[in-house]
Amino acid sequence: TKTEQFRARNAIFTGAAQMNCDYLLMLDDDHVIDWKETQGPNDQYDFLRKLINHMDSDPKIGIVGALFYHRGGDCLPVLMKESPDGGYYYMRDDEIKHELQEVAVQGGGVMLCRMEALLRLPQPIFEAEHKYGTDVQVCQKVRDAGYKVMSDTSIVLGHVLNRREVVTPETRVRIMAES
Protein backbone atom coordinates (compact mmCIF):
# COMPACT_ATOMS: atom_id res chain seq x y z
CA THR A 1 0.00 0.00 0.00
CA LYS A 2 1.02 3.63 -0.27
CA THR A 3 1.17 3.81 3.55
CA GLU A 4 3.87 1.13 3.50
CA GLN A 5 5.75 3.04 0.82
CA PHE A 6 5.81 6.20 2.98
CA ARG A 7 6.88 4.21 6.04
CA ALA A 8 9.66 2.49 4.10
CA ARG A 9 10.97 5.72 2.55
CA ASN A 10 11.02 7.43 5.95
CA ALA A 11 12.84 4.41 7.43
CA ILE A 12 15.44 4.62 4.65
CA PHE A 13 15.90 8.33 5.42
CA THR A 14 16.26 7.58 9.15
CA GLY A 15 18.86 4.90 8.45
CA ALA A 16 20.85 7.25 6.23
CA ALA A 17 20.71 9.95 8.92
CA GLN A 18 21.90 7.50 11.58
CA MET A 19 24.84 6.52 9.37
CA ASN A 20 25.73 10.21 8.78
CA CYS A 21 25.40 9.78 5.02
CA ASP A 22 26.03 12.78 2.80
CA TYR A 23 23.51 11.71 0.16
CA LEU A 24 20.46 9.50 -0.20
CA LEU A 25 19.69 7.94 -3.59
CA MET A 26 16.05 7.14 -4.23
CA LEU A 27 15.91 4.83 -7.27
CA ASP A 28 12.74 2.88 -8.01
CA ASP A 29 13.12 -0.75 -9.00
CA ASP A 30 11.24 -0.24 -12.28
CA HIS A 31 13.94 1.95 -13.85
CA VAL A 32 16.40 0.66 -16.44
CA ILE A 33 19.85 2.21 -16.45
CA ASP A 34 21.15 0.71 -19.71
CA TRP A 35 17.95 0.67 -21.74
CA LYS A 36 19.91 0.61 -25.01
CA GLU A 37 21.26 -2.79 -23.90
CA THR A 38 24.84 -2.23 -24.99
CA GLN A 39 27.50 -4.85 -24.44
CA GLY A 40 29.85 -4.40 -21.52
CA PRO A 41 30.43 -1.38 -19.27
CA ASN A 42 29.34 2.01 -20.57
CA ASP A 43 28.76 5.60 -19.49
CA GLN A 44 25.12 4.94 -18.56
CA TYR A 45 26.29 3.29 -15.34
CA ASP A 46 28.24 6.42 -14.38
CA PHE A 47 25.02 8.40 -13.78
CA LEU A 48 25.38 8.38 -10.00
CA ARG A 49 28.90 9.84 -10.14
CA LYS A 50 27.55 12.61 -12.39
CA LEU A 51 24.75 13.39 -9.94
CA ILE A 52 27.19 13.47 -7.01
CA ASN A 53 29.52 15.78 -8.99
CA HIS A 54 26.62 18.18 -9.50
CA MET A 55 25.94 18.16 -5.75
CA ASP A 56 29.63 18.71 -4.99
CA SER A 57 29.82 21.65 -7.40
CA ASP A 58 26.92 23.57 -5.80
CA PRO A 59 26.09 23.27 -2.08
CA LYS A 60 22.66 24.84 -2.71
CA ILE A 61 21.47 21.81 -4.73
CA GLY A 62 19.22 19.84 -2.40
CA ILE A 63 17.94 17.33 -4.95
CA VAL A 64 19.28 16.32 -8.34
CA GLY A 65 17.86 13.64 -10.58
CA ALA A 66 17.67 12.37 -14.13
CA LEU A 67 15.12 12.30 -16.91
CA PHE A 68 12.59 9.49 -17.18
CA TYR A 69 9.09 9.27 -18.59
CA HIS A 70 5.73 8.21 -17.16
CA ARG A 71 4.94 4.65 -18.03
CA GLY A 72 1.76 5.03 -19.99
CA GLY A 73 -0.76 7.59 -21.07
CA ASP A 74 1.10 10.49 -22.65
CA CYS A 75 4.52 9.21 -21.43
CA LEU A 76 5.29 12.68 -20.13
CA PRO A 77 8.72 13.57 -18.74
CA VAL A 78 8.55 13.21 -14.95
CA LEU A 79 9.75 16.76 -14.38
CA MET A 80 7.64 19.73 -13.38
CA LYS A 81 7.78 23.51 -13.45
CA GLU A 82 5.79 25.76 -11.16
CA SER A 83 2.98 27.71 -12.83
CA PRO A 84 2.21 31.34 -11.97
CA ASP A 85 -0.88 30.22 -10.01
CA GLY A 86 1.32 28.18 -7.65
CA GLY A 87 0.42 24.81 -9.18
CA TYR A 88 2.66 22.54 -11.20
CA TYR A 89 2.73 21.37 -14.78
CA TYR A 90 4.71 18.67 -16.55
CA MET A 91 7.51 20.03 -18.64
CA ARG A 92 7.17 19.84 -22.40
CA ASP A 93 9.82 18.23 -24.58
CA ASP A 94 10.94 21.66 -25.84
CA GLU A 95 11.64 22.75 -22.24
CA ILE A 96 14.09 19.90 -21.68
CA LYS A 97 17.63 21.12 -22.35
CA HIS A 98 19.52 17.77 -22.16
CA GLU A 99 21.86 19.28 -19.56
CA LEU A 100 21.73 20.23 -15.90
CA GLN A 101 18.69 22.43 -15.39
CA GLU A 102 16.63 23.73 -12.50
CA VAL A 103 13.12 22.32 -12.09
CA ALA A 104 10.40 22.68 -9.49
CA VAL A 105 9.90 18.92 -9.18
CA GLN A 106 12.21 16.02 -9.99
CA GLY A 107 10.33 12.75 -10.30
CA GLY A 108 10.80 10.63 -7.19
CA GLY A 109 11.74 7.55 -9.19
CA VAL A 110 15.33 8.73 -9.45
CA MET A 111 16.56 11.46 -7.16
CA LEU A 112 19.74 12.03 -5.24
CA CYS A 113 19.03 14.00 -2.07
CA ARG A 114 21.51 15.99 -0.01
CA MET A 115 21.08 14.72 3.55
CA GLU A 116 21.91 18.16 4.96
CA ALA A 117 18.85 19.52 3.12
CA LEU A 118 16.56 16.67 4.21
CA LEU A 119 17.64 17.03 7.83
CA ARG A 120 16.35 20.62 7.82
CA LEU A 121 12.85 19.56 6.80
CA PRO A 122 9.91 18.92 9.08
CA GLN A 123 9.38 15.23 9.77
CA PRO A 124 8.15 12.98 8.33
CA ILE A 125 9.85 13.72 5.01
CA PHE A 126 7.52 11.45 3.02
CA GLU A 127 3.83 11.96 3.74
CA ALA A 128 0.50 10.71 2.45
CA GLU A 129 -0.46 12.09 -0.94
CA HIS A 130 -3.18 14.64 -0.40
CA LYS A 131 -3.13 17.52 -2.88
CA TYR A 132 0.22 16.53 -4.41
CA GLY A 133 2.25 13.36 -4.75
CA THR A 134 5.28 12.54 -2.65
CA ASP A 135 7.83 13.81 -5.17
CA VAL A 136 6.06 17.19 -5.39
CA GLN A 137 5.88 17.42 -1.60
CA VAL A 138 9.54 16.62 -0.92
CA CYS A 139 10.78 18.89 -3.72
CA GLN A 140 8.62 21.75 -2.44
CA LYS A 141 9.90 21.25 1.11
CA VAL A 142 13.51 21.29 -0.12
CA ARG A 143 12.90 24.45 -2.15
CA ASP A 144 11.16 26.09 0.83
CA ALA A 145 14.29 25.33 2.89
CA GLY A 146 16.36 27.38 0.42
CA TYR A 147 17.78 24.62 -1.75
CA LYS A 148 17.52 24.08 -5.51
CA VAL A 149 15.96 21.10 -7.26
CA MET A 150 17.84 20.17 -10.41
CA SER A 151 17.69 17.52 -13.10
CA ASP A 152 20.48 16.39 -15.38
CA THR A 153 18.32 15.79 -18.42
CA SER A 154 21.32 14.50 -20.38
CA ILE A 155 20.94 11.37 -18.21
CA VAL A 156 17.95 9.32 -19.39
CA LEU A 157 16.70 6.23 -17.59
CA GLY A 158 14.17 3.82 -19.01
CA HIS A 159 10.94 3.10 -17.12
CA VAL A 160 9.41 -0.37 -17.26
CA LEU A 161 5.72 -0.52 -18.15
CA ASN A 162 3.32 -2.78 -16.29
CA ARG A 163 3.55 -5.10 -19.30
CA ARG A 164 7.35 -5.31 -18.90
CA GLU A 165 8.13 -2.92 -21.74
CA VAL A 166 10.56 -0.07 -21.25
CA VAL A 167 9.56 3.53 -21.97
CA THR A 168 12.44 5.33 -23.67
CA PRO A 169 12.72 8.32 -26.00
CA GLU A 170 12.50 5.87 -28.92
CA THR A 171 9.40 3.96 -27.72
CA ARG A 172 7.33 6.65 -26.04
CA VAL A 173 5.55 7.96 -29.18
CA ARG A 174 4.33 4.45 -30.07
CA ILE A 175 3.27 3.79 -26.45
CA MET A 176 1.39 7.11 -26.33
CA ALA A 177 -0.49 6.14 -29.48
CA GLU A 178 -1.39 2.75 -27.99
CA SER A 179 -2.66 4.25 -24.70
XYZ file of N, CA and C in Angstrom:
537
model
N 0.843 -1.183 0.000
C 0.000 0.000 0.000
C 0.884 1.241 0.000
N 0.278 2.369 -0.305
C 1.017 3.629 -0.269
C 1.530 3.917 1.137
N 0.741 3.577 2.164
C 1.175 3.806 3.546
C 2.492 3.093 3.813
N 2.627 1.879 3.323
C 3.866 1.126 3.503
C 5.010 1.796 2.761
N 4.725 2.343 1.588
C 5.754 3.045 0.822
C 6.281 4.250 1.601
N 5.385 5.040 2.200
C 5.813 6.204 2.980
C 6.630 5.751 4.185
N 6.169 4.709 4.877
C 6.883 4.208 6.040
C 8.283 3.750 5.647
N 8.376 3.010 4.543
C 9.664 2.492 4.101
C 10.613 3.623 3.698
N 10.114 4.606 2.972
C 10.973 5.722 2.555
C 11.466 6.510 3.765
N 10.599 6.730 4.735
C 11.025 7.434 5.950
C 12.025 6.604 6.743
N 11.874 5.282 6.740
C 12.836 4.414 7.430
C 14.192 4.458 6.722
N 14.186 4.506 5.404
C 15.440 4.624 4.650
C 16.125 5.946 4.990
N 15.353 7.020 5.037
C 15.902 8.326 5.417
C 16.498 8.256 6.825
N 15.775 7.676 7.768
C 16.255 7.579 9.154
C 17.561 6.793 9.214
N 17.629 5.685 8.488
C 18.862 4.895 8.448
C 20.031 5.681 7.884
N 19.785 6.434 6.827
C 20.847 7.247 6.230
C 21.305 8.330 7.206
N 20.354 8.917 7.935
C 20.709 9.946 8.922
C 21.535 9.337 10.054
N 21.159 8.164 10.500
C 21.897 7.500 11.580
C 23.316 7.130 11.161
N 23.517 6.880 9.879
C 24.843 6.522 9.372
C 25.641 7.755 8.936
N 25.076 8.956 9.167
C 25.733 10.209 8.785
C 26.093 10.256 7.297
N 25.184 9.766 6.467
C 25.402 9.784 5.019
C 25.330 11.211 4.497
N 26.076 11.476 3.454
C 26.028 12.777 2.797
C 24.858 12.868 1.824
N 24.542 11.734 1.183
C 23.515 11.706 0.157
C 22.605 10.495 0.354
N 21.418 10.607 -0.197
C 20.463 9.499 -0.203
C 19.947 9.361 -1.621
N 20.182 8.203 -2.239
C 19.691 7.942 -3.589
C 18.366 7.205 -3.501
N 17.338 7.792 -4.108
C 16.046 7.136 -4.232
C 15.945 6.680 -5.692
N 15.954 5.383 -5.926
C 15.907 4.827 -7.274
C 14.897 3.690 -7.280
N 13.785 3.904 -7.964
C 12.740 2.881 -8.014
C 13.225 1.655 -8.771
N 12.679 0.517 -8.396
C 13.116 -0.745 -8.997
C 12.579 -0.973 -10.407
N 11.762 -0.076 -10.921
C 11.244 -0.242 -12.284
C 11.942 0.675 -13.286
N 13.154 1.133 -12.923
C 13.938 1.945 -13.853
C 15.051 1.101 -14.456
N 15.378 1.394 -15.698
C 16.396 0.657 -16.436
C 17.523 1.625 -16.761
N 18.704 1.314 -16.260
C 19.845 2.210 -16.451
C 20.359 2.112 -17.884
N 20.612 0.912 -18.357
C 21.152 0.714 -19.710
C 20.037 0.206 -20.617
N 19.094 1.077 -20.937
C 17.945 0.668 -21.744
C 18.298 0.443 -23.206
N 19.481 0.877 -23.638
C 19.910 0.607 -25.010
C 20.532 -0.787 -25.127
N 20.734 -1.428 -23.974
C 21.263 -2.795 -23.896
C 22.561 -2.959 -24.671
N 23.537 -2.117 -24.359
C 24.843 -2.227 -24.990
C 25.632 -3.343 -24.320
N 26.646 -3.802 -24.982
C 27.500 -4.852 -24.437
C 28.572 -4.240 -23.547
N 28.768 -4.813 -22.397
C 29.853 -4.401 -21.520
C 29.602 -3.092 -20.808
N 30.566 -2.633 -20.022
C 30.435 -1.381 -19.271
C 30.263 -0.192 -20.218
N 29.515 0.801 -19.763
C 29.337 2.008 -20.568
C 29.038 3.182 -19.652
N 28.955 4.363 -20.253
C 28.764 5.596 -19.492
C 27.424 5.667 -18.775
N 26.427 4.913 -19.220
C 25.121 4.944 -18.564
C 25.248 4.624 -17.071
N 26.143 3.715 -16.728
C 26.286 3.292 -15.339
C 27.054 4.300 -14.489
N 27.514 5.371 -15.101
C 28.236 6.416 -14.376
C 27.300 7.539 -13.936
N 25.981 7.329 -14.077
C 25.024 8.396 -13.784
C 25.111 8.875 -12.340
N 25.339 7.979 -11.400
C 25.384 8.376 -9.998
C 26.576 9.289 -9.723
N 27.725 8.981 -10.301
C 28.901 9.844 -10.138
C 28.607 11.246 -10.685
N 27.898 11.319 -11.811
C 27.548 12.613 -12.394
C 26.635 13.393 -11.453
N 25.662 12.711 -10.867
C 24.751 13.389 -9.939
C 25.499 13.887 -8.704
N 26.396 13.065 -8.177
C 27.189 13.474 -7.011
C 28.079 14.664 -7.372
N 28.680 14.650 -8.558
C 29.520 15.779 -8.987
C 28.719 17.072 -9.051
N 27.462 16.982 -9.495
C 26.616 18.184 -9.497
C 26.420 18.697 -8.076
N 26.135 17.775 -7.150
C 25.944 18.160 -5.751
C 27.211 18.808 -5.203
N 28.359 18.198 -5.496
C 29.633 18.709 -4.986
C 29.966 20.087 -5.563
N 29.482 20.374 -6.764
C 29.816 21.654 -7.403
C 28.948 22.809 -6.902
N 27.819 22.507 -6.260
C 26.918 23.568 -5.802
C 26.241 23.138 -4.503
N 26.662 23.683 -3.365
C 26.088 23.271 -2.082
C 24.619 23.661 -1.902
N 24.076 24.455 -2.804
C 22.659 24.838 -2.711
C 21.735 23.862 -3.448
N 22.311 22.838 -4.104
C 21.469 21.810 -4.727
C 21.040 20.840 -3.629
N 19.747 20.754 -3.406
C 19.219 19.837 -2.401
C 18.810 18.508 -2.992
N 18.342 18.544 -4.234
C 17.937 17.333 -4.953
C 18.411 17.473 -6.388
N 18.955 16.387 -6.923
C 19.275 16.320 -8.341
C 18.868 14.941 -8.834
N 18.303 14.913 -10.024
C 17.861 13.643 -10.578
C 18.156 13.559 -12.060
N 17.486 12.619 -12.707
C 17.673 12.368 -14.130
C 16.312 12.325 -14.811
N 16.336 12.322 -16.112
C 15.123 12.303 -16.913
C 14.594 10.881 -17.061
N 13.305 10.720 -16.835
C 12.593 9.488 -17.182
C 11.164 9.876 -17.501
N 10.431 8.966 -18.109
C 9.086 9.265 -18.587
C 8.051 8.424 -17.854
N 6.834 8.991 -17.725
C 5.726 8.215 -17.161
C 5.546 6.947 -17.981
N 5.096 5.923 -17.338
C 4.943 4.646 -18.031
C 3.507 4.414 -18.474
N 3.091 5.179 -19.422
C 1.759 5.029 -19.986
C 1.122 6.376 -20.229
N -0.068 6.350 -20.764
C -0.763 7.588 -21.073
C 0.018 8.392 -22.087
N 0.343 9.626 -21.751
C 1.099 10.492 -22.653
C 2.609 10.335 -22.511
N 3.072 9.439 -21.641
C 4.518 9.211 -21.433
C 5.265 10.526 -21.229
N 4.705 11.362 -20.375
C 5.294 12.678 -20.127
C 6.604 12.563 -19.362
N 7.516 13.520 -19.565
C 8.723 13.568 -18.742
C 8.309 13.790 -17.286
N 8.912 13.071 -16.358
C 8.546 13.207 -14.952
C 9.394 14.315 -14.336
N 9.131 15.521 -14.825
C 9.751 16.761 -14.377
C 8.668 17.818 -14.413
N 8.666 18.700 -13.417
C 7.637 19.731 -13.379
C 8.232 21.112 -13.166
N 7.511 22.081 -13.691
C 7.776 23.505 -13.455
C 6.620 24.032 -12.629
N 6.854 25.131 -11.935
C 5.786 25.756 -11.162
C 5.071 26.768 -12.053
N 3.751 26.761 -12.018
C 2.983 27.711 -12.827
C 2.766 28.988 -12.018
N 2.413 30.076 -12.673
C 2.205 31.344 -11.965
C 1.131 31.269 -10.878
N 0.180 30.347 -11.016
C -0.883 30.220 -10.008
C -0.457 29.381 -8.808
N 0.810 28.952 -8.782
C 1.318 28.177 -7.655
C 1.181 26.679 -7.837
N 0.521 26.246 -8.893
C 0.417 24.815 -9.181
C 1.631 24.330 -9.950
N 1.547 23.138 -10.470
C 2.663 22.543 -11.196
C 2.169 22.002 -12.527
N 3.058 21.994 -13.506
C 2.730 21.374 -14.783
C 3.934 20.559 -15.252
N 3.640 19.492 -15.992
C 4.708 18.668 -16.550
C 5.429 19.451 -17.637
N 6.726 19.335 -17.639
C 7.512 20.034 -18.637
C 7.277 19.421 -20.015
N 7.300 20.283 -21.009
C 7.166 19.841 -22.396
C 8.548 19.426 -22.913
N 8.554 18.663 -23.983
C 9.819 18.232 -24.582
C 10.709 19.416 -24.946
N 10.130 20.510 -25.431
C 10.942 21.655 -25.840
C 11.520 22.421 -24.650
N 11.088 22.116 -23.434
C 11.638 22.748 -22.236
C 12.802 21.947 -21.649
N 13.011 20.769 -22.169
C 14.087 19.903 -21.677
C 15.353 20.221 -22.460
N 16.410 20.601 -21.725
C 17.626 21.120 -22.349
C 18.698 20.056 -22.588
N 18.537 18.851 -22.045
C 19.522 17.773 -22.161
C 20.856 18.188 -21.531
N 20.733 18.842 -20.378
C 21.865 19.281 -19.562
C 21.331 19.487 -18.150
N 22.177 19.927 -17.248
C 21.731 20.229 -15.896
C 20.821 21.450 -15.934
N 19.615 21.313 -15.386
C 18.685 22.431 -15.387
C 17.848 22.421 -14.118
N 17.459 23.614 -13.694
C 16.631 23.731 -12.496
C 15.184 23.405 -12.842
N 14.531 22.689 -11.948
C 13.124 22.315 -12.093
C 12.437 22.563 -10.751
N 11.123 22.573 -10.753
C 10.397 22.678 -9.488
C 10.276 21.310 -8.844
N 10.083 20.284 -9.682
C 9.900 18.918 -9.177
C 10.692 17.943 -10.030
N 11.521 17.153 -9.375
C 12.207 16.023 -9.990
C 11.395 14.787 -9.615
N 11.075 13.977 -10.588
C 10.329 12.749 -10.298
C 11.027 11.905 -9.254
N 10.252 11.389 -8.310
C 10.798 10.631 -7.190
C 11.383 9.287 -7.557
N 11.209 8.848 -8.782
C 11.738 7.550 -9.194
C 13.241 7.498 -9.270
N 13.868 8.651 -9.454
C 15.332 8.725 -9.453
C 15.734 10.120 -8.977
N 16.087 10.186 -7.709
C 16.557 11.457 -7.156
C 17.637 11.212 -6.121
N 18.678 12.031 -6.230
C 19.743 12.034 -5.245
C 19.488 13.223 -4.341
N 19.368 12.954 -3.047
C 19.034 14.000 -2.074
C 20.246 14.299 -1.195
N 20.475 15.565 -0.946
C 21.512 15.987 -0.012
C 20.940 15.801 1.394
N 21.587 14.990 2.203
C 21.082 14.718 3.548
C 20.999 15.988 4.381
N 21.953 16.899 4.223
C 21.915 18.164 4.960
C 20.595 18.898 4.707
N 20.125 18.869 3.461
C 18.854 19.523 3.124
C 17.680 18.774 3.751
N 17.672 17.454 3.650
C 16.561 16.671 4.207
C 16.482 16.804 5.721
N 17.625 16.913 6.366
C 17.644 17.032 7.830
C 17.041 18.345 8.315
N 16.949 19.325 7.453
C 16.351 20.621 7.817
C 14.832 20.635 7.656
N 14.278 19.586 7.101
C 12.850 19.557 6.797
C 12.036 19.039 7.973
N 10.782 19.483 8.058
C 9.907 18.916 9.084
C 9.689 17.429 8.810
N 9.573 16.681 9.890
C 9.375 15.232 9.767
C 7.888 14.888 9.849
N 7.409 13.876 9.206
C 8.152 12.976 8.331
C 8.414 13.623 6.978
N 9.490 13.197 6.332
C 9.855 13.715 5.015
C 8.798 13.291 3.993
N 8.466 12.005 3.997
C 7.520 11.454 3.023
C 6.170 11.293 3.702
N 5.158 11.943 3.146
C 3.828 11.958 3.741
C 2.784 11.427 2.762
N 1.612 11.166 3.288
C 0.501 10.714 2.453
C 0.238 11.732 1.349
N -0.169 11.229 0.201
C -0.459 12.089 -0.940
C -1.851 12.679 -0.783
N -1.895 13.956 -0.511
C -3.184 14.637 -0.400
C -3.393 15.435 -1.690
N -2.988 16.695 -1.678
C -3.134 17.516 -2.879
C -2.095 17.119 -3.931
N -0.872 16.858 -3.496
C 0.220 16.529 -4.407
C 0.868 15.220 -4.023
N 1.525 14.596 -4.995
C 2.249 13.361 -4.752
C 3.500 13.582 -3.926
N 4.113 12.507 -3.521
C 5.281 12.540 -2.652
C 6.435 13.318 -3.272
N 6.695 13.111 -4.558
C 7.826 13.813 -5.171
C 7.599 15.317 -5.181
N 6.363 15.753 -5.431
C 6.063 17.189 -5.395
C 6.271 17.715 -3.974
N 5.767 16.974 -2.992
C 5.875 17.417 -1.601
C 7.327 17.574 -1.158
N 8.151 16.561 -1.410
C 9.536 16.619 -0.917
C 10.321 17.692 -1.674
N 10.083 17.841 -2.970
C 10.784 18.890 -3.723
C 10.360 20.276 -3.236
N 9.078 20.452 -2.941
C 8.616 21.749 -2.439
C 9.226 22.044 -1.072
N 9.289 21.052 -0.205
C 9.899 21.245 1.112
C 11.366 21.657 0.984
N 12.086 20.990 0.086
C 13.508 21.292 -0.116
C 13.675 22.705 -0.660
N 12.829 23.089 -1.597
C 12.897 24.451 -2.148
C 12.538 25.482 -1.071
N 11.536 25.174 -0.251
C 11.162 26.088 0.830
C 12.297 26.271 1.838
N 13.155 25.252 1.970
C 14.291 25.326 2.885
C 15.480 26.073 2.266
N 15.314 26.579 1.036
C 16.360 27.384 0.421
C 17.291 26.633 -0.514
N 16.953 25.412 -0.850
C 17.782 24.616 -1.751
C 17.156 24.571 -3.144
N 17.975 24.217 -4.126
C 17.517 24.076 -5.506
C 17.203 22.615 -5.803
N 16.271 22.427 -6.715
C 15.963 21.103 -7.255
C 16.406 21.134 -8.714
N 17.252 20.198 -9.080
C 17.842 20.170 -10.411
C 17.602 18.805 -11.056
N 17.727 18.780 -12.373
C 17.685 17.522 -13.100
C 18.747 17.571 -14.184
N 19.535 16.512 -14.279
C 20.481 16.393 -15.383
C 19.749 15.641 -16.487
N 19.154 16.390 -17.383
C 18.321 15.787 -18.424
C 19.149 15.208 -19.573
N 20.479 15.246 -19.433
C 21.318 14.500 -20.376
C 21.391 13.030 -19.954
N 20.990 12.749 -18.719
C 20.936 11.373 -18.212
C 19.493 10.898 -18.359
N 19.294 9.842 -19.131
C 17.946 9.322 -19.385
C 17.881 7.876 -18.924
N 16.933 7.593 -18.037
C 16.701 6.228 -17.593
C 15.407 5.713 -18.209
N 15.387 4.444 -18.525
C 14.165 3.815 -19.012
C 13.232 3.545 -17.846
N 11.954 3.344 -18.141
C 10.937 3.099 -17.118
C 10.081 1.930 -17.596
N 10.100 0.847 -16.854
C 9.414 -0.374 -17.264
C 7.902 -0.201 -17.126
N 7.180 -0.538 -18.185
C 5.722 -0.519 -18.151
C 5.202 -1.700 -17.346
N 3.941 -1.657 -16.995
C 3.321 -2.781 -16.294
C 3.415 -4.061 -17.118
N 3.467 -3.927 -18.434
C 3.549 -5.103 -19.299
C 4.989 -5.477 -19.614
N 5.919 -4.992 -18.798
C 7.348 -5.307 -18.904
C 7.959 -4.789 -20.197
N 7.522 -3.611 -20.613
C 8.125 -2.917 -21.744
C 8.728 -1.633 -21.201
N 9.845 -1.228 -21.754
C 10.561 -0.070 -21.246
C 10.191 1.179 -22.047
N 9.824 2.246 -21.331
C 9.562 3.532 -21.967
C 10.883 4.262 -22.127
N 11.213 4.600 -23.350
C 12.436 5.328 -23.674
C 12.080 6.422 -24.677
N 13.026 7.308 -24.992
C 12.723 8.317 -26.004
C 12.303 7.693 -27.339
N 12.820 6.515 -27.658
C 12.499 5.869 -28.924
C 11.139 5.166 -28.918
N 10.662 4.723 -27.762
C 9.403 3.963 -27.716
C 8.215 4.775 -27.255
N 8.428 5.932 -26.683
C 7.329 6.654 -26.042
C 6.238 7.117 -26.996
N 6.579 7.508 -28.236
C 5.554 7.959 -29.176
C 4.604 6.809 -29.515
N 5.170 5.621 -29.772
C 4.333 4.452 -30.067
C 3.467 4.096 -28.871
N 4.034 4.137 -27.670
C 3.270 3.786 -26.455
C 2.166 4.800 -26.218
N 2.427 6.086 -26.463
C 1.391 7.107 -26.325
C 0.233 6.811 -27.273
N 0.546 6.422 -28.487
C -0.489 6.138 -29.481
C -1.313 4.920 -29.088
N -0.679 3.966 -28.416
C -1.392 2.746 -27.989
C -2.253 2.974 -26.754
N -1.959 4.022 -25.977
C -2.656 4.250 -24.701
C -3.983 4.921 -24.918
